[in-house]
Every structure is written in structure tokens, then in C-alpha cells.
Amino acid sequence: AEHQHARYNPLRDDWVLVSAHRVKRPWQGQLEKPPPEDVPRWDPHNPLCPGATRANGEVNPQYEGTFVFPNDFPALQPDAPEPGDSDHPLFRAAAARGVCKVMCFHPWSDLTLPLMSLVEIRAVINAWAELAAELGASYPWVQIFENKGAMMGCSNPHPHCQVWASSFLPNEARLEDRTQRQHLSQHGVPMLLEYAEQEACRKERLVVENTDWLVVVPYWATWPYQTLLLPRRHVCRLQDLCDSERDSLASIMQRLLIKYDNLFEVSFPYSMGWHGAPTGPYLEEDCGHWQLHAHYYPPLLRSATVRKFMVGYEMLAQAQRDLTPEQAAERLRSLPEVHYKQRSK
């Protein structure tokens, strides 16, 4: 806990430098602006609200639950042309096609997932699974991700996520496919299934757990309060979860996200996303080396206004963190599971 050392990340086949003593250094750098506490419940100028007009002129329905629509500014389109042939191996290009969707979690802009009911969170999980199955029928990769907070690039204050389906396996997917395949081949058990069993026994990096799931600050975490959400049984894809596992997933997500908000008593920013076995043509292949999991990457380090910057050494050499994963897990674990806004009431 007091001396720098490097830790290996078997999921990405790389290393992170842990320098816990650096968290004590004085800070006179950039301070982030805390998120606004006065977000209106409904704003006609917010394109994600029910009844609002979006950039393409379409009017949202008066939805009362989840609402999915095509991204008005998609990074991937289904009919993109093939790039021309390369005249040199150092100048390669490849086709990139797909679709991008936006999914609103709730009609109210002043809510976030930790403040939603379990029934409402369960509806989000069902919609995730439906989209994963629908888009995964033809596309090899379906990336569900949520950018929460302006600090993480969220352009509209409204509970929502994005879903991008691509005609190719992105870099992180290809990397995790390779490392998990190698682990199963060498050890006879899926990597993250074995890892979840180990963390459930060791407890030192455990944040929350229930019958079907556990959340840990991974041994190899890069971001200060990064977490990994893991199922206890072997399951490859989000759409493979049974009803009871979806119920318990809603519960453990709510507990984790309440702890996140309670850490600095602020709507905690993060980027999160689901990783599972590839789909499309891979549905016909054996993907037993995969284990479904979700990554949470929050940037805050010391307070609601001091974040971790990935610059300098991190960009040019390797990732580095300023407190141990065990210290981060202990702090998150000790936090109450009643949201600070609800305690004040």
C-alpha cells in the first residue's frame, strides 16, 4: 500500500503502475465544475425529453418508460462505401458499417439510474438485452455504453445510454477475445469466472455482492474507483440472463451507483459498458471462453472537483494510479446504500 509496484491485467495483457503514496501530494491543478443540482424534470429544448423536437425535426413520443431511437449523428452507418485499395501496407483502411441508437432510461431528466426504482432499472436491463439480441442477430459486436455526466462528454442531462452495432470487432473486443481464449486453453476455465470466484473468497476488493453478481475494484484497476461487475455463473451474453439474474442485476447496479454518488455526495460521473461474446456470425461458434461483464470507469480521484488525468506517463508509457485498488474498494464498501439525497429528506 505504501510502495510503488506494477500489476498485470490479464484481460488486456498489459500492466498498470500503482503509486499509492502520490495521492498525498498537494493539488493546485484544474478543478472540475460540480454537476448542476437543478436539472429541470422536463425541458422542451432537451432533445431527449418526451415531446421534444430533435435535430432532424422528429418529435419524440410522450414515452413513459424506456425509449429507443436512431442516433441523429451516428458514428456508424449501414451503407457506408468500401474504402479504396491501399497502395502500401502502412496505409491500410477497412470497411466500417453499423447502426447507432440512443436509449432513454426514463422520461424525467432529473433522474439517474441510482435514483430510479428497481422496476425501472429492470426495464432498462430488459431493453438492453432486447437490443443486444436484435442487433446481434446480424452484427458481430453490439456495444452498450453509458456516459454519465458532462465530465464524461454527456451532452444532454437526461438518463440515457448509446448502443453501437458494428460490422467489425473493435480493438477492446478483439483483445478480450484473445486473452480469454488463451486463458481457457491454458487453464480449462473461463478467466473471469475464475476471477470472480477468487475475488468472492478474498473479499479485499469486493464492493457489493448478491446471490448472482459481485462488484469489485479489479486487482489491475486503472481509474481510481473503477469497478468490474461480474456474474457468478458462466454466461456469455446479456440476453442469456434469466429473470432472477436480471432482478438481482437491477439490485446490485442500484447499490453500486448509490455508493458512487455517496462517495463525494455528487451525481458521480463515469463511462460504463457491457462486454460479452461476439454475435452475428459468432453465434454459430463456440464462445465459451467469454464471460459477460460490465466495466465502470469513473474519473474522480480526491473529491467532486479533482479528477484523475491520463496524461504524460500514462499516454507515453503505461497507466498509473494513485491509490491501491484495495483502498478504493474499502472506501466504496464502507459507504451507506441509502442515497444521500434520500437521506436528507
Coordinates of C-alpha atoms in Angstrom, one line a residue:
A1 CA 0.0 0.0 0.0
E2 CA 3.0 2.4 0.6
H3 CA 5.4 1.3 -2.2
Q4 CA 5.1 1.5 -5.9
H5 CA 4.7 -1.7 -7.9
A6 CA 3.2 -2.9 -11.2
R7 CA 0.2 -5.1 -11.5
Y8 CA -0.7 -7.3 -14.5
N9 CA -4.1 -7.0 -16.2
P10 CA -4.7 -10.5 -17.8
L11 CA -7.9 -9.2 -19.6
R12 CA -5.9 -6.6 -21.6
D13 CA -2.5 -8.2 -21.4
D14 CA -0.9 -5.1 -20.1
W15 CA 0.4 -3.5 -16.8
V16 CA -0.5 -0.7 -14.5
L17 CA 1.8 1.2 -12.2
V18 CA 0.5 1.6 -8.7
S19 CA 2.0 4.5 -6.7
A20 CA -0.3 4.9 -3.7
H21 CA 1.9 7.4 -1.9
R22 CA 1.2 10.0 -4.7
V23 CA -2.3 10.6 -3.6
K24 CA -0.9 12.7 -0.7
R25 CA 0.7 15.3 -3.0
P26 CA -0.7 18.8 -2.9
W27 CA -3.1 19.8 -5.7
Q28 CA -3.3 23.2 -7.3
G29 CA -4.3 22.0 -10.7
Q30 CA -7.7 22.1 -12.5
L31 CA -10.8 21.9 -10.5
E32 CA -13.9 20.5 -12.2
K33 CA -17.3 22.2 -12.0
P34 CA -19.7 20.0 -10.0
P35 CA -22.7 18.8 -11.9
P36 CA -25.9 21.0 -11.6
E37 CA -28.4 20.1 -9.0
D38 CA -31.3 22.0 -10.6
V39 CA -31.8 20.0 -13.8
P40 CA -35.4 20.6 -14.9
R41 CA -37.6 17.4 -15.0
W42 CA -38.8 18.4 -18.5
D43 CA -37.2 20.8 -20.9
P44 CA -38.7 21.4 -24.4
H45 CA -35.1 22.2 -25.6
N46 CA -33.6 18.9 -24.4
P47 CA -33.8 16.6 -27.4
L48 CA -34.1 13.5 -25.2
C49 CA -37.3 14.6 -23.4
P50 CA -40.8 13.3 -24.3
G51 CA -42.4 15.5 -26.8
A52 CA -39.2 17.4 -27.6
T53 CA -38.1 18.1 -31.2
R54 CA -34.8 16.5 -32.1
A55 CA -32.1 18.0 -34.5
N56 CA -33.6 16.1 -37.5
G57 CA -37.0 17.6 -36.9
E58 CA -38.6 14.4 -35.5
V59 CA -40.7 14.8 -32.4
N60 CA -40.3 12.3 -29.5
P61 CA -43.4 10.4 -28.4
Q62 CA -44.7 11.0 -24.9
Y63 CA -42.9 8.0 -23.7
E64 CA -43.3 6.8 -20.1
G65 CA -40.6 4.1 -19.8
T66 CA -37.6 3.4 -21.9
F67 CA -37.4 4.9 -25.4
V68 CA -35.1 3.8 -28.2
F69 CA -34.4 5.8 -31.4
P70 CA -31.7 6.1 -34.1
N71 CA -28.8 8.4 -33.2
D72 CA -29.3 11.6 -35.2
F73 CA -25.5 11.9 -35.5
P74 CA -24.4 8.3 -35.9
A75 CA -20.7 7.3 -35.9
L76 CA -21.6 4.3 -38.0
Q77 CA -24.0 3.9 -40.9
P78 CA -25.1 0.7 -42.6
D79 CA -24.5 1.8 -46.2
A80 CA -21.0 3.3 -46.0
P81 CA -19.0 2.6 -49.1
E82 CA -15.9 0.4 -49.2
P83 CA -12.6 2.3 -48.9
G84 CA -10.3 2.2 -51.9
D85 CA -7.5 -0.3 -52.1
S86 CA -4.3 0.6 -50.4
D87 CA -1.1 1.1 -52.4
H88 CA 1.1 0.4 -49.3
P89 CA 0.9 -1.7 -46.2
L90 CA 1.4 1.3 -43.9
F91 CA -1.7 2.9 -45.3
R92 CA -4.5 0.4 -44.8
A93 CA -8.2 1.0 -44.5
A94 CA -11.1 -1.3 -44.0
A95 CA -14.9 -1.1 -44.3
A96 CA -16.8 0.1 -41.1
R97 CA -20.5 -0.2 -41.2
G98 CA -23.2 -0.3 -38.5
V99 CA -26.0 1.4 -36.7
C100 CA -26.1 3.7 -33.7
K101 CA -29.1 4.0 -31.3
V102 CA -29.9 6.1 -28.3
M103 CA -31.9 4.7 -25.4
C104 CA -33.6 6.9 -22.8
F105 CA -33.9 5.2 -19.4
H106 CA -36.7 7.3 -18.1
P107 CA -38.9 10.3 -19.2
W108 CA -37.6 12.6 -16.4
S109 CA -34.4 14.5 -16.9
D110 CA -33.7 15.0 -13.2
L111 CA -33.3 11.3 -12.5
T112 CA -30.3 9.0 -12.9
L113 CA -30.1 5.2 -12.5
P114 CA -29.3 5.2 -8.7
L115 CA -32.4 7.3 -8.1
M116 CA -34.7 5.1 -10.3
S117 CA -36.8 2.3 -8.8
L118 CA -35.7 -1.4 -9.2
V119 CA -38.7 -1.9 -11.5
E120 CA -37.5 1.0 -13.7
I121 CA -33.9 -0.3 -13.7
R122 CA -35.1 -3.8 -14.6
A123 CA -36.9 -2.3 -17.6
V124 CA -33.6 -0.8 -18.7
I125 CA -31.9 -4.2 -18.4
N126 CA -34.7 -5.8 -20.5
A127 CA -34.3 -3.2 -23.2
W128 CA -30.5 -3.7 -23.2
A129 CA -31.0 -7.4 -23.7
E130 CA -33.5 -6.9 -26.4
L131 CA -31.3 -4.6 -28.3
A132 CA -28.3 -6.9 -27.9
A133 CA -30.3 -9.8 -29.3
E134 CA -31.9 -7.7 -32.1
L135 CA -28.7 -6.0 -33.4
G136 CA -26.6 -9.0 -32.6
A137 CA -28.6 -11.2 -35.0
S138 CA -26.6 -9.6 -37.8
Y139 CA -23.8 -7.5 -36.4
P140 CA -20.6 -9.1 -34.8
W141 CA -20.4 -6.5 -32.0
V142 CA -23.0 -4.6 -30.1
Q143 CA -21.6 -2.1 -27.7
I144 CA -23.9 -0.8 -25.0
F145 CA -22.4 2.1 -23.1
E146 CA -23.4 5.0 -20.8
N147 CA -21.5 8.3 -20.5
K148 CA -22.8 9.8 -17.3
G149 CA -22.1 13.5 -16.5
A150 CA -20.8 16.4 -18.5
M151 CA -17.2 15.5 -17.4
M152 CA -17.6 12.3 -19.4
G153 CA -18.9 14.0 -22.5
C154 CA -22.6 13.6 -21.9
S155 CA -24.2 16.4 -24.0
N156 CA -27.7 16.3 -22.6
P157 CA -28.7 16.0 -18.9
H158 CA -31.1 13.1 -19.2
P159 CA -30.8 9.4 -18.2
H160 CA -29.7 7.6 -21.3
C161 CA -27.2 5.4 -23.0
Q162 CA -26.0 4.6 -26.5
V163 CA -25.9 1.3 -28.4
W164 CA -23.5 1.0 -31.4
A165 CA -23.6 -2.1 -33.5
S166 CA -20.6 -2.6 -35.8
S167 CA -19.7 -4.9 -38.8
F168 CA -16.3 -5.5 -37.1
L169 CA -14.8 -6.4 -33.7
P170 CA -13.5 -3.2 -32.1
N171 CA -10.0 -3.2 -30.5
E172 CA -11.1 -3.9 -26.9
A173 CA -13.3 -6.7 -28.1
R174 CA -10.6 -8.3 -30.1
L175 CA -8.1 -8.0 -27.2
E176 CA -10.5 -9.5 -24.7
D177 CA -11.4 -12.3 -27.1
R178 CA -7.8 -13.2 -27.4
T179 CA -6.9 -13.1 -23.7
Q180 CA -10.0 -15.0 -22.6
R181 CA -9.5 -17.7 -25.3
Q182 CA -5.8 -18.1 -24.2
H183 CA -6.8 -18.4 -20.5
L184 CA -9.4 -21.1 -21.2
S185 CA -7.0 -23.0 -23.4
Q186 CA -4.2 -22.9 -20.7
H187 CA -6.3 -23.3 -17.5
G188 CA -9.5 -25.0 -18.6
V189 CA -11.8 -22.4 -17.0
P190 CA -13.1 -19.0 -18.3
M191 CA -10.9 -16.3 -17.0
L192 CA -13.5 -14.0 -15.5
L193 CA -15.4 -16.9 -14.0
E194 CA -12.3 -18.0 -12.1
Y195 CA -11.5 -14.4 -11.2
A196 CA -15.0 -13.8 -9.7
E197 CA -14.6 -17.0 -7.6
Q198 CA -11.2 -15.8 -6.4
E199 CA -12.4 -12.3 -5.5
A200 CA -15.5 -13.7 -3.8
C201 CA -13.2 -15.6 -1.4
R202 CA -10.6 -13.0 -0.9
K203 CA -13.1 -10.1 -0.2
E204 CA -10.4 -7.4 -0.1
R205 CA -11.5 -5.8 -3.4
L206 CA -15.2 -6.6 -3.0
V207 CA -17.6 -3.6 -3.1
V208 CA -21.1 -5.3 -3.2
E209 CA -22.4 -8.8 -3.9
N210 CA -25.6 -10.8 -4.0
T211 CA -26.6 -14.3 -5.0
D212 CA -25.9 -13.9 -8.7
W213 CA -23.5 -11.0 -9.0
L214 CA -20.5 -9.3 -7.5
V215 CA -18.8 -5.9 -8.0
V216 CA -15.1 -5.5 -7.3
V217 CA -12.4 -2.9 -7.8
P218 CA -10.3 -5.1 -10.1
Y219 CA -6.8 -6.0 -8.9
W220 CA -5.5 -4.3 -12.1
A221 CA -7.8 -1.2 -12.0
T222 CA -6.5 1.9 -13.8
W223 CA -9.0 4.5 -12.8
P224 CA -9.3 5.5 -9.1
Y225 CA -12.7 4.0 -8.4
Q226 CA -13.0 1.7 -11.4
T227 CA -15.2 -1.4 -10.9
L228 CA -16.0 -4.6 -12.6
L229 CA -19.5 -6.1 -12.5
L230 CA -19.4 -9.9 -12.8
P231 CA -22.0 -12.8 -12.8
R232 CA -21.3 -15.7 -10.6
R233 CA -22.3 -18.4 -13.2
H234 CA -20.9 -18.8 -16.6
V235 CA -22.9 -16.6 -19.0
C236 CA -21.7 -15.3 -22.3
R237 CA -24.2 -12.6 -23.3
L238 CA -26.6 -10.1 -21.7
Q239 CA -29.5 -11.7 -23.5
D240 CA -28.7 -15.1 -21.9
L241 CA -29.6 -13.8 -18.3
C242 CA -32.6 -15.4 -16.7
D243 CA -35.4 -13.5 -15.0
S244 CA -34.0 -13.9 -11.5
E245 CA -30.5 -12.8 -12.7
R246 CA -32.0 -9.7 -14.3
D247 CA -33.8 -8.9 -11.0
S248 CA -30.6 -9.2 -9.0
L249 CA -28.7 -7.3 -11.6
A250 CA -31.0 -4.3 -11.1
S251 CA -30.5 -4.5 -7.4
I252 CA -26.7 -4.7 -7.5
M253 CA -26.5 -1.9 -10.1
Q254 CA -28.6 0.4 -7.9
R255 CA -26.5 -0.4 -4.8
L256 CA -23.2 0.3 -6.6
L257 CA -24.4 3.5 -8.2
I258 CA -25.8 4.8 -4.9
K259 CA -22.3 4.2 -3.3
Y260 CA -20.7 6.0 -6.2
D261 CA -23.0 9.1 -5.6
N262 CA -22.4 8.9 -1.9
L263 CA -18.6 8.9 -2.2
F264 CA -18.4 12.7 -2.8
E265 CA -22.2 13.4 -2.5
V266 CA -22.5 14.3 -6.1
S267 CA -24.0 12.7 -9.2
F268 CA -21.0 10.6 -9.9
P269 CA -19.6 10.7 -13.5
Y270 CA -18.5 7.6 -15.3
S271 CA -18.3 5.8 -18.5
M272 CA -19.6 2.2 -18.4
G273 CA -20.3 -0.5 -20.8
W274 CA -21.1 -4.2 -21.3
H275 CA -18.7 -6.7 -22.8
G276 CA -20.0 -10.1 -23.9
A277 CA -19.3 -12.8 -26.5
P278 CA -19.4 -11.5 -30.1
T279 CA -22.6 -12.0 -32.1
G280 CA -23.6 -12.1 -35.7
P281 CA -21.5 -14.9 -37.4
Y282 CA -20.0 -15.7 -34.0
L283 CA -23.4 -17.0 -32.8
E284 CA -22.6 -20.3 -34.7
E285 CA -19.2 -20.6 -33.0
D286 CA -18.1 -21.8 -29.6
C287 CA -17.6 -18.7 -27.5
G288 CA -17.3 -20.5 -24.1
H289 CA -14.1 -18.6 -23.3
W290 CA -16.2 -15.4 -22.9
Q291 CA -17.8 -14.3 -19.7
L292 CA -20.3 -11.4 -19.6
H293 CA -19.1 -8.4 -17.6
A294 CA -19.6 -4.6 -17.3
H295 CA -16.8 -2.0 -16.8
Y296 CA -17.3 1.2 -14.9
Y297 CA -14.7 3.9 -15.4
P298 CA -15.2 6.9 -13.2
P299 CA -12.6 9.8 -13.4
L300 CA -12.9 11.4 -9.9
L301 CA -10.0 10.9 -7.6
R302 CA -10.0 13.1 -4.5
S303 CA -13.3 15.0 -4.5
A304 CA -16.2 16.0 -6.7
T305 CA -13.9 18.6 -8.3
V306 CA -10.5 16.8 -8.6
R307 CA -10.2 14.1 -11.3
K308 CA -7.6 11.7 -12.4
F309 CA -5.9 12.8 -15.7
M310 CA -4.5 10.3 -18.1
V311 CA -1.6 12.3 -19.5
G312 CA 2.2 12.3 -19.7
Y313 CA 3.5 9.0 -18.4
E314 CA 0.0 7.4 -18.9
M315 CA -0.1 8.4 -22.5
L316 CA 3.5 7.7 -23.4
A317 CA 4.4 4.8 -21.2
Q318 CA 1.7 2.9 -19.2
A319 CA -1.3 3.5 -17.0
Q320 CA -0.6 4.7 -13.4
R321 CA -2.9 5.0 -10.4
D322 CA -2.6 7.0 -7.1
L323 CA -4.3 4.7 -4.6
T324 CA -4.4 0.9 -4.4
P325 CA -7.5 -1.0 -5.6
E326 CA -7.9 -2.3 -2.1
Q327 CA -8.0 1.2 -0.6
A328 CA -10.6 2.2 -3.2
A329 CA -12.7 -0.9 -2.6
E330 CA -12.6 -0.4 1.2
R331 CA -13.8 3.2 0.8
L332 CA -16.7 2.2 -1.5
R333 CA -17.6 -0.8 0.5
S334 CA -18.0 1.3 3.7
L335 CA -20.4 3.8 2.2
P336 CA -24.1 3.6 3.0
E337 CA -26.6 2.2 0.5
V338 CA -29.2 4.9 1.0
H339 CA -28.7 7.7 -1.5
Y340 CA -27.5 11.0 0.1
K341 CA -30.4 12.9 -1.5
Q342 CA -32.9 10.5 0.1
R343 CA -31.2 10.6 3.5
S344 CA -31.5 14.4 3.5
K345 CA -35.3 14.0 3.1

